[in-house]
Coordinates of C-alpha atoms in Angstrom, one line a residue:
M20 CA 62.2 43.1 -22.2
K21 CA 62.2 46.9 -22.0
I22 CA 58.9 48.5 -22.7
L23 CA 58.3 52.3 -22.9
I24 CA 54.7 53.7 -22.6
V25 CA 54.0 57.3 -23.8
G26 CA 51.0 58.6 -21.9
G27 CA 49.0 57.3 -19.0
V28 CA 45.3 57.8 -18.2
A29 CA 43.1 55.0 -19.7
G30 CA 45.1 53.2 -22.3
G31 CA 48.6 53.7 -21.1
A32 CA 47.9 53.0 -17.4
S33 CA 45.9 49.9 -18.3
A34 CA 48.7 48.6 -20.4
A35 CA 51.3 49.2 -17.7
A36 CA 49.3 47.4 -15.0
R37 CA 48.5 44.5 -17.2
L38 CA 52.1 44.2 -18.4
R39 CA 53.3 43.9 -14.8
R40 CA 50.6 41.3 -14.0
L41 CA 51.9 39.2 -16.9
S42 CA 55.6 39.6 -16.2
K43 CA 57.5 40.4 -13.0
D44 CA 60.8 40.8 -14.9
D45 CA 60.1 43.3 -17.7
E46 CA 61.4 46.8 -17.4
I47 CA 58.4 49.1 -17.8
I48 CA 58.8 52.9 -18.0
M49 CA 55.8 55.2 -18.4
F50 CA 56.2 58.8 -19.4
E51 CA 53.6 61.4 -18.8
K52 CA 54.2 65.1 -19.7
D53 CA 51.7 66.4 -17.2
E54 CA 51.5 65.7 -13.4
Y55 CA 48.7 63.2 -13.4
I56 CA 49.1 59.7 -14.8
S57 CA 45.5 58.4 -14.3
F58 CA 42.5 60.5 -13.6
A59 CA 38.7 60.3 -14.3
N60 CA 38.3 62.5 -17.5
C61 CA 34.5 61.8 -17.5
G62 CA 34.1 63.1 -14.0
L63 CA 35.6 66.5 -14.6
P64 CA 32.3 68.3 -15.4
Y65 CA 30.7 66.9 -12.2
Y66 CA 33.6 68.1 -10.0
I67 CA 33.2 71.6 -11.5
G68 CA 29.4 71.5 -10.9
G69 CA 29.9 70.4 -7.3
V70 CA 28.4 66.9 -7.7
I71 CA 31.8 65.4 -6.9
K72 CA 32.9 67.3 -3.9
E73 CA 36.6 66.2 -3.5
R74 CA 39.2 66.7 -6.2
D75 CA 41.2 63.7 -5.0
K76 CA 38.3 61.4 -5.9
L77 CA 39.2 62.1 -9.6
L78 CA 42.6 60.6 -9.2
V79 CA 42.3 56.9 -10.2
Q80 CA 45.9 56.2 -9.6
T81 CA 48.8 58.3 -8.3
V82 CA 52.4 58.0 -9.3
E83 CA 53.3 56.8 -5.8
G84 CA 50.5 54.3 -5.6
M85 CA 51.0 52.8 -9.0
T86 CA 54.8 52.6 -8.6
T87 CA 54.5 50.8 -5.3
R88 CA 51.7 48.3 -6.4
F89 CA 53.1 47.4 -9.8
D90 CA 56.9 48.1 -9.5
L91 CA 56.9 50.6 -12.4
D92 CA 59.3 53.4 -13.4
I93 CA 56.8 56.3 -13.8
R94 CA 58.2 59.6 -15.0
N95 CA 55.7 62.4 -14.9
F96 CA 56.6 65.9 -16.2
Q97 CA 58.7 64.1 -18.8
E98 CA 57.7 64.2 -22.4
V99 CA 58.8 62.0 -25.3
T100 CA 59.6 64.4 -28.1
E101 CA 61.0 62.2 -30.8
I102 CA 61.0 58.5 -31.8
H103 CA 64.1 57.1 -33.5
R104 CA 62.7 53.9 -35.1
E105 CA 66.0 52.6 -36.5
Q106 CA 67.8 53.0 -33.3
K107 CA 64.8 51.9 -31.2
N108 CA 65.0 54.7 -28.8
V109 CA 63.2 58.0 -28.0
T110 CA 64.2 61.5 -27.0
V111 CA 62.8 62.6 -23.7
Y112 CA 62.5 66.1 -22.3
N113 CA 62.3 66.6 -18.5
H114 CA 60.0 69.6 -17.9
K115 CA 61.4 70.1 -14.4
T116 CA 65.1 69.9 -15.0
K117 CA 64.9 71.3 -18.6
E118 CA 67.2 68.4 -19.6
T119 CA 66.9 66.1 -22.6
Y120 CA 68.0 62.4 -22.7
I121 CA 67.7 59.2 -24.8
E122 CA 65.9 56.1 -23.7
S123 CA 66.0 52.8 -25.6
Y124 CA 63.1 50.3 -26.0
D125 CA 62.3 46.8 -27.1
R126 CA 58.6 47.7 -27.5
L127 CA 57.0 51.1 -27.5
I128 CA 53.4 51.9 -26.7
L129 CA 51.9 55.2 -27.7
S130 CA 49.0 56.4 -25.6
P131 CA 49.2 60.2 -25.9
G132 CA 45.4 60.7 -26.2
A133 CA 43.8 63.6 -28.0
N134 CA 44.0 67.3 -28.0
P135 CA 41.0 69.7 -27.7
I136 CA 40.3 71.5 -31.0
W137 CA 41.4 75.1 -30.4
P138 CA 40.5 77.4 -33.3
N139 CA 42.4 80.5 -34.2
L140 CA 39.6 83.2 -34.1
E141 CA 39.3 86.9 -33.8
G142 CA 40.0 88.0 -30.2
M143 CA 41.2 84.6 -29.0
E144 CA 44.6 85.9 -27.6
E145 CA 43.0 88.5 -25.4
A146 CA 40.1 86.2 -24.2
E147 CA 41.3 85.1 -20.8
N148 CA 37.9 83.7 -19.8
V149 CA 37.8 81.3 -22.8
L150 CA 38.8 77.9 -21.6
K151 CA 38.8 74.2 -22.6
L152 CA 38.2 71.1 -20.6
R153 CA 40.4 68.1 -21.1
N154 CA 42.5 67.5 -18.0
L155 CA 42.9 68.4 -14.3
P156 CA 44.8 71.7 -14.9
D157 CA 42.0 72.8 -17.3
T158 CA 39.5 71.8 -14.6
D159 CA 41.3 73.9 -12.0
K160 CA 41.2 77.0 -14.2
I161 CA 37.4 76.6 -14.8
K162 CA 36.9 76.0 -11.1
E163 CA 38.8 79.2 -10.3
V164 CA 36.5 81.2 -12.6
V165 CA 33.5 79.6 -11.0
R166 CA 34.6 80.7 -7.5
H167 CA 34.2 84.3 -8.6
N168 CA 30.4 83.7 -9.2
P169 CA 30.1 84.3 -13.0
K170 CA 26.6 85.2 -14.0
Q171 CA 26.6 84.1 -17.7
A172 CA 28.4 81.3 -19.5
V173 CA 28.6 80.2 -23.1
I174 CA 29.4 76.6 -24.1
V175 CA 30.5 76.2 -27.7
G176 CA 29.9 72.6 -28.8
G177 CA 26.9 70.3 -28.2
G178 CA 28.8 67.0 -27.7
F179 CA 29.1 65.1 -24.5
I180 CA 31.4 67.5 -22.8
G181 CA 29.4 70.6 -23.9
V182 CA 26.1 69.2 -22.7
E183 CA 27.5 67.9 -19.4
M184 CA 29.1 71.3 -18.8
A185 CA 25.9 73.1 -19.6
E186 CA 24.1 71.1 -17.0
N187 CA 26.7 71.5 -14.3
L188 CA 27.1 75.2 -14.8
H189 CA 23.4 75.6 -14.7
H190 CA 23.3 73.7 -11.4
L191 CA 25.6 76.4 -10.0
G192 CA 23.1 79.1 -10.8
I193 CA 24.8 80.4 -13.9
E194 CA 22.8 81.4 -17.0
V195 CA 24.0 79.1 -19.8
T196 CA 23.8 79.4 -23.5
L197 CA 25.0 76.5 -25.7
V198 CA 26.1 77.2 -29.2
D199 CA 26.6 74.6 -31.9
L200 CA 27.1 74.7 -35.7
A201 CA 25.1 71.5 -36.1
N202 CA 21.3 71.7 -36.0
Q203 CA 21.1 69.5 -33.0
V204 CA 23.0 68.5 -29.8
L205 CA 24.7 65.1 -29.5
T206 CA 25.1 64.0 -33.1
P207 CA 25.3 60.2 -32.2
F208 CA 21.5 60.6 -31.9
D209 CA 19.1 61.1 -34.8
E210 CA 17.2 64.3 -35.1
E211 CA 13.9 63.2 -33.6
M212 CA 15.7 61.6 -30.7
A213 CA 18.0 64.6 -30.0
A214 CA 14.8 66.8 -30.0
I215 CA 13.8 65.1 -26.7
L216 CA 17.1 66.1 -25.1
Q217 CA 16.9 69.6 -26.5
N218 CA 13.5 70.1 -25.1
E219 CA 14.7 68.9 -21.7
M220 CA 17.6 71.4 -21.7
I221 CA 15.2 74.2 -22.7
R222 CA 12.8 73.2 -19.9
K223 CA 15.7 73.4 -17.4
G224 CA 16.6 76.9 -18.6
V225 CA 19.5 76.4 -21.0
K226 CA 19.4 78.6 -24.1
L227 CA 20.2 76.8 -27.3
K228 CA 21.7 78.4 -30.4
L229 CA 21.8 75.7 -33.0
G230 CA 23.0 75.9 -36.6
V231 CA 25.1 78.9 -35.6
G232 CA 28.9 79.1 -35.8
L233 CA 31.4 80.8 -33.6
K234 CA 33.1 83.9 -35.2
G235 CA 35.3 85.2 -32.5
F236 CA 35.5 87.3 -29.3
A237 CA 35.5 90.9 -28.3
N238 CA 35.9 92.9 -25.0
N239 CA 38.7 90.6 -23.7
G240 CA 36.4 87.5 -24.2
K241 CA 33.4 89.0 -22.5
T242 CA 31.5 89.2 -25.8
V243 CA 31.1 86.1 -27.9
L244 CA 30.6 86.8 -31.6
L245 CA 28.5 84.4 -33.6
D246 CA 28.5 84.1 -37.4
N247 CA 24.8 85.2 -37.7
G248 CA 25.7 88.6 -36.2
E249 CA 24.5 87.8 -32.7
M250 CA 26.7 88.9 -29.7
L251 CA 26.5 87.0 -26.4
E252 CA 27.8 88.4 -23.1
S253 CA 29.8 85.8 -21.2
D254 CA 31.8 85.7 -18.0
L255 CA 33.0 82.2 -18.8
T256 CA 33.2 80.5 -22.2
I257 CA 34.1 76.9 -22.7
L258 CA 35.1 75.6 -26.1
A259 CA 34.0 71.9 -26.4
I260 CA 34.0 71.6 -30.2
G261 CA 35.7 68.2 -30.3
V262 CA 39.2 66.6 -30.1
S263 CA 41.8 65.6 -32.6
P264 CA 44.3 62.7 -32.2
A265 CA 47.6 63.7 -30.5
S266 CA 49.5 62.1 -33.3
K267 CA 52.3 64.6 -33.9
L268 CA 54.9 62.3 -32.5
A269 CA 53.8 59.4 -34.7
E270 CA 53.7 61.7 -37.7
Q271 CA 57.2 62.8 -37.2
A272 CA 58.3 59.2 -36.9
N273 CA 56.6 58.5 -40.3
L274 CA 54.1 56.0 -38.9
E275 CA 51.1 55.5 -41.0
L276 CA 48.2 57.8 -40.3
G277 CA 44.6 57.5 -41.3
I278 CA 41.4 59.6 -40.9
R279 CA 41.8 62.8 -39.0
K280 CA 45.6 61.9 -38.8
A281 CA 44.8 59.1 -36.3
I282 CA 47.4 56.3 -36.1
V283 CA 46.6 53.3 -38.2
V284 CA 46.9 50.0 -36.3
N285 CA 46.3 46.4 -37.2
E286 CA 44.3 43.8 -35.3
H287 CA 47.2 43.4 -32.8
L288 CA 47.2 47.2 -32.2
Q289 CA 50.6 47.5 -33.9
T290 CA 51.4 50.5 -36.0
S291 CA 53.2 50.3 -39.3
D292 CA 56.3 49.6 -37.2
P293 CA 55.6 46.2 -35.5
N294 CA 57.7 47.2 -32.5
I295 CA 55.4 50.2 -31.8
Y296 CA 51.9 49.8 -30.6
A297 CA 49.2 52.5 -30.2
V298 CA 46.0 52.7 -28.1
G299 CA 43.3 55.0 -27.1
D300 CA 42.2 58.4 -28.5
V301 CA 45.1 58.6 -30.8
I302 CA 44.2 55.6 -33.1
Q303 CA 41.9 54.9 -35.9
V304 CA 39.7 51.9 -35.3
N305 CA 37.4 49.7 -37.3
H306 CA 33.7 50.3 -36.8
L307 CA 32.2 46.9 -35.9
V308 CA 29.0 47.5 -37.8
S309 CA 30.0 49.3 -40.9
Q310 CA 33.5 47.6 -41.1
T311 CA 34.9 51.0 -42.1
P312 CA 37.7 53.1 -40.5
T313 CA 36.5 55.5 -37.9
Y314 CA 37.6 57.6 -34.9
I315 CA 36.0 56.8 -31.5
P316 CA 37.7 58.6 -28.6
L317 CA 36.0 56.8 -25.7
A318 CA 37.2 55.4 -22.4
W319 CA 36.0 51.8 -22.8
P320 CA 37.9 51.1 -26.0
A321 CA 41.0 52.7 -24.6
N322 CA 41.0 50.5 -21.5
R323 CA 40.4 47.4 -23.6
Q324 CA 43.1 48.3 -26.1
G325 CA 45.7 48.8 -23.3
R326 CA 45.0 45.4 -21.9
L327 CA 45.2 43.7 -25.3
V328 CA 48.5 45.3 -26.2
A329 CA 50.0 44.0 -23.0
D330 CA 48.7 40.5 -23.8
H331 CA 50.2 40.6 -27.3
I332 CA 53.6 41.8 -26.1
N333 CA 53.5 38.8 -23.8
G334 CA 52.8 36.3 -26.5
K335 CA 49.0 35.9 -26.1
E336 CA 46.8 35.7 -29.2
I337 CA 44.6 38.8 -29.6
D338 CA 42.4 40.1 -32.3
Y339 CA 41.0 43.6 -31.7
Q340 CA 38.2 43.8 -34.2
G341 CA 37.1 47.3 -33.5
S342 CA 34.4 49.3 -31.6
L343 CA 30.7 50.0 -31.6
G344 CA 31.0 53.4 -30.0
S345 CA 28.6 52.6 -27.2
S346 CA 28.1 55.7 -25.0
V347 CA 25.8 57.2 -22.4
A348 CA 25.3 60.7 -21.1
K349 CA 23.3 62.3 -18.3
V350 CA 21.3 65.3 -19.6
F351 CA 19.8 66.9 -16.5
D352 CA 17.2 64.4 -15.3
M353 CA 17.4 62.3 -18.4
V354 CA 19.7 59.5 -19.7
A355 CA 20.8 59.3 -23.3
A356 CA 22.5 56.2 -24.6
S357 CA 23.5 54.9 -28.0
T358 CA 25.4 52.2 -29.8
G359 CA 26.4 51.4 -33.3
L360 CA 25.3 53.4 -36.3
N361 CA 22.5 56.0 -36.2
E362 CA 20.2 56.4 -39.2
V363 CA 22.1 59.3 -40.8
M364 CA 25.4 57.3 -40.6
A365 CA 23.9 54.2 -42.1
N366 CA 22.3 56.2 -44.9
N367 CA 25.6 57.9 -45.7
L368 CA 27.2 54.5 -46.1
G369 CA 24.5 53.5 -48.6
I370 CA 23.0 50.8 -46.4
P371 CA 19.3 50.0 -47.0
V372 CA 17.9 51.3 -43.7
S373 CA 14.7 50.9 -41.8
T374 CA 14.0 52.1 -38.3
T375 CA 11.5 51.5 -35.5
I376 CA 10.7 53.8 -32.5
V377 CA 8.8 52.7 -29.4
H378 CA 7.8 54.5 -26.2
R379 CA 7.3 52.3 -23.1
S380 CA 7.5 52.8 -19.4
N381 CA 10.9 52.0 -17.9
H382 CA 9.2 49.6 -15.5
A383 CA 5.7 48.3 -14.9
G384 CA 3.2 51.1 -15.3
Y385 CA 1.3 50.2 -12.1
Y386 CA 4.5 50.4 -10.0
P387 CA 5.2 53.9 -8.7
N388 CA 7.3 56.4 -10.6
A389 CA 7.2 54.7 -14.0
K390 CA 8.6 57.1 -16.7
N391 CA 8.7 57.1 -20.4
L392 CA 11.6 55.4 -22.3
T393 CA 12.0 56.1 -26.0
L394 CA 14.0 53.5 -28.0
K395 CA 15.0 53.6 -31.6
V396 CA 16.5 50.7 -33.5
V397 CA 18.2 51.1 -36.9
Y398 CA 18.5 47.9 -39.0
N399 CA 19.3 46.7 -42.5
K400 CA 15.9 46.2 -44.1
D401 CA 17.4 43.6 -46.5
T402 CA 19.4 41.4 -44.1
L403 CA 17.6 42.5 -40.8
D404 CA 21.0 43.0 -39.2
I405 CA 20.9 45.4 -36.3
L406 CA 23.0 48.5 -37.2
G407 CA 22.5 50.5 -34.0
A408 CA 20.2 51.8 -31.3
Q409 CA 19.4 54.9 -29.3
G410 CA 17.6 55.3 -26.0
I411 CA 16.4 58.3 -24.1
G412 CA 14.6 58.2 -20.8
Y413 CA 15.4 57.8 -17.2
E414 CA 16.5 54.9 -15.0
G415 CA 17.1 51.7 -17.0
T416 CA 17.7 53.4 -20.3
E417 CA 21.4 52.4 -20.6
K418 CA 20.5 48.8 -19.7
R419 CA 18.4 48.5 -22.8
I420 CA 21.1 49.9 -25.1
D421 CA 23.6 47.6 -23.4
V422 CA 21.3 44.6 -24.3
I423 CA 21.1 45.8 -27.9
A424 CA 24.9 46.3 -28.1
T425 CA 25.3 42.7 -26.9
A426 CA 22.8 41.6 -29.6
I427 CA 24.9 43.4 -32.3
I428 CA 28.1 41.6 -31.1
G429 CA 26.2 38.4 -31.1
K430 CA 25.0 39.1 -34.7
L431 CA 21.3 38.8 -33.8
K432 CA 18.6 40.0 -36.2
V433 CA 16.3 42.8 -35.3
T434 CA 13.4 40.3 -35.0
D435 CA 15.5 38.3 -32.5
L436 CA 15.0 41.1 -30.0
A437 CA 11.5 39.8 -29.4
K438 CA 12.9 36.5 -28.3
L439 CA 15.3 37.7 -25.6
E440 CA 14.3 36.5 -22.2
L441 CA 15.1 39.5 -20.0
C442 CA 14.8 40.0 -16.3
Y443 CA 11.3 41.1 -15.1
A444 CA 9.9 42.3 -11.8
P445 CA 7.6 45.4 -11.5
P446 CA 10.2 47.8 -10.1
F447 CA 12.6 47.1 -13.0
S448 CA 10.7 46.2 -16.2
S449 CA 7.5 44.8 -17.7
A450 CA 6.7 41.2 -18.7
K451 CA 7.5 42.3 -22.3
D452 CA 10.6 44.5 -21.9
P453 CA 10.9 47.6 -24.1
V454 CA 13.7 45.8 -26.0
N455 CA 11.2 43.0 -26.8
I456 CA 8.7 45.5 -28.0
L457 CA 11.3 46.9 -30.4
G458 CA 11.5 43.5 -32.0
Y459 CA 7.8 43.1 -32.2
A460 CA 7.3 46.5 -33.7
A461 CA 10.0 46.0 -36.3
S462 CA 8.4 42.7 -37.3
H463 CA 5.1 44.4 -38.3
E464 CA 6.8 46.3 -41.0
I465 CA 9.0 43.4 -42.0
D466 CA 5.9 41.2 -42.4
G467 CA 4.3 43.7 -44.7
L468 CA 1.4 44.6 -42.4
Y469 CA 2.2 48.3 -42.9
K470 CA 5.0 50.8 -43.5
T471 CA 6.2 53.6 -41.3
M472 CA 6.4 57.4 -41.8
K473 CA 8.8 59.7 -39.9
S474 CA 7.8 62.8 -38.1
Q475 CA 10.0 64.8 -40.4
D476 CA 7.9 63.7 -43.4
V477 CA 4.4 63.9 -42.2
D478 CA 4.0 67.6 -42.6
N479 CA 5.1 67.3 -46.3
R480 CA 2.8 64.4 -47.1
E481 CA 1.0 64.2 -50.4
K482 CA -2.5 65.9 -50.6
D483 CA -4.3 62.6 -51.1
V484 CA -2.9 61.0 -47.9
I485 CA -5.4 60.5 -45.1
L486 CA -4.0 61.3 -41.6
L487 CA -6.0 59.4 -39.0
D488 CA -5.8 60.2 -35.3
V489 CA -7.2 57.3 -33.3
R490 CA -6.8 58.8 -29.9
T491 CA -9.7 60.0 -27.7
D492 CA -11.4 63.3 -28.5
S493 CA -9.9 65.0 -25.4
E494 CA -6.4 63.9 -26.5
Y495 CA -7.1 65.2 -30.0
Q496 CA -8.3 68.6 -28.6
G497 CA -5.2 68.8 -26.5
G498 CA -3.0 68.8 -29.6
H499 CA -2.9 67.1 -32.9
I500 CA -1.2 67.1 -36.3
E501 CA -2.8 69.7 -38.7
G502 CA -5.1 68.1 -41.2
A503 CA -5.7 64.9 -39.2
I504 CA -9.2 63.4 -38.8
N505 CA -10.1 62.0 -35.4
I506 CA -11.8 58.6 -35.1
E507 CA -11.2 57.0 -31.7
L508 CA -9.9 53.5 -32.0
D509 CA -12.8 51.9 -30.1
T510 CA -15.3 53.4 -32.7
L511 CA -13.2 52.9 -35.8
R512 CA -14.9 49.7 -37.1
H513 CA -18.3 51.5 -37.0
N514 CA -16.9 54.6 -38.8
I515 CA -15.0 53.1 -41.7
D516 CA -17.3 55.0 -44.1
K517 CA -15.6 58.2 -43.0
L518 CA -12.4 57.0 -44.7
S519 CA -11.9 56.7 -48.5
K520 CA -13.8 54.0 -50.3
D521 CA -10.6 53.6 -52.5
K522 CA -8.7 51.0 -50.4
N523 CA -5.4 51.9 -52.1
T524 CA -5.6 55.5 -50.7
P525 CA -2.6 56.1 -48.4
I526 CA -3.6 56.2 -44.8
V527 CA -1.2 57.3 -42.0
V528 CA -2.4 56.3 -38.6
Y529 CA -1.2 57.7 -35.3
C530 CA -1.9 57.6 -31.6
K531 CA 0.2 58.8 -28.7
V532 CA 3.0 56.2 -29.0
G533 CA 2.0 53.8 -31.8
Q534 CA 0.3 51.0 -29.9
R535 CA -3.3 51.9 -30.6
A536 CA -2.3 52.9 -34.1
H537 CA -1.0 49.3 -34.6
Y538 CA -4.4 47.9 -33.5
A539 CA -6.2 50.3 -35.9
L540 CA -3.9 49.3 -38.7
C541 CA -4.5 45.6 -38.1
L542 CA -8.2 46.3 -38.5
L543 CA -7.7 48.3 -41.7
H544 CA -5.5 45.6 -43.1
Q545 CA -8.1 43.0 -42.5
L546 CA -10.7 45.2 -44.2
G547 CA -8.6 45.3 -47.3
Y548 CA -6.8 48.6 -47.1
S549 CA -3.4 48.1 -48.6
N550 CA -1.5 51.4 -48.4
L551 CA -1.0 51.8 -44.7
Y552 CA 1.5 53.7 -42.6
N553 CA 2.2 53.9 -38.8
L554 CA 3.6 57.3 -37.7
L555 CA 7.0 56.3 -36.3
G556 CA 6.9 56.9 -32.5
G557 CA 3.4 58.3 -32.6
Y558 CA 2.3 61.8 -31.7
L559 CA 4.7 61.9 -28.8
T560 CA 7.7 61.7 -31.1
Y561 CA 6.1 64.2 -33.5
D562 CA 5.3 66.7 -30.8
E563 CA 8.9 66.6 -29.3
W564 CA 10.3 67.0 -32.8
K565 CA 7.9 69.9 -33.7
R566 CA 8.5 71.8 -30.5
S567 CA 12.3 71.4 -30.9
K568 CA 12.1 72.8 -34.5
S569 CA 9.9 75.7 -33.4
V570 CA 12.5 76.8 -30.8
E571 CA 15.3 76.4 -33.4
E572 CA 13.5 78.6 -35.9
K573 CA 13.0 81.4 -33.3

């Protein structure tokens, strides 16, 4: 069998290696229009920032190494420009010889990836210091600018690449401003969770301009123009405003395209032409939670898809059901991880949503260097199915999200999180892991003990709502929500008369993280109060959200 692969990196290179492991006789040709067939995309910001010292460490596989090990015909600097489906061949352009030729196939695998979105804005053509980051040549250009010691940099886009580049340029001593049209960074996270990350970036010295769009450039790119009239001086500007599927080749071949012009594939990763497969950042996938088409350009799905395509070509039964979109990012000293749907996504799909937020130490509090871990779970309040989760903290954060991602795949209910028997020793966790605590906390609302109120809603509460702070007096004096009355938990049962005698009066209770509030709510419930709320995530979540909003409003 003769198999052609268009594009290397994650999907294409994985497919090529797996194909050879399954068959020593197939003729396998891989085309890559650039020089490098397999490199670590996710490591590029860290090489620019000097965390990864050697450029060669980014090369996962070289042409020579992969050719020798897997007996492949690898043709870099050669670009497939046309697909002729009826003839089952492709047109190839050799960028070195400037020649064009035809290559036939029995099976064709498309893995061209995605292209950075590159807007056509005022002053773009003259802006030599405005760059993108997608591959090694892009990296080399940015590295060259960095060698000339730029003083100020602007990052446009608050996604993973934008946030990682902000951190790495800041580490080099460059003054960094991050601009995003959205009102938050990292949109896989809900607003109150992203607030934690934004506050961390501000603490480290990054300036955030959120809810502001890019208008264009002036002064040969040295001046960045924003749509609110602001002008930012910049020695280096990186556009990280997202990617779009590199599906032009498929579109010209009349293959079916879906959302954002991503290639539509079936459960076998075949396109609308069964002899043509597609993998990686170029395809539309099924979201495993919502069961709706989506676009998830991440490395894990691409690697998995490449392997599965090779299996199917070799007669193995496969069934690619889709992706959760599990991801993790380093944000200065913090770790931010997520899986599945966030609350906004679930609401937009019309799913009846409920959420729980908990704060716990990432390991036993009495063991040195315990740090706060914030976890949020999103679930269907009717079926109790887990829809997604987000975690922000330090060491061990991504482990908890991995556990919940596994629970989603295993179709566990949110209450099942309390049942999971997870590893425990003081350096690593607590006897009740934070994931277990999520399950317990969710069960309190599910059982009808009380409801929850979000930080975003507490300032707009109705006038008759009592806001009860059960922290100590010193905690209260150190900062509290306006209008709250303070009755310390340990004195609450003796001060019930300070609350309304009408036991149907709404009472929102909060402490630092929600645990003492839970104890207070249990007491109030036993005393006959029936309209009870726990402030979701406690004062800690409210304070992070409020501080983030105050910076945004400035």
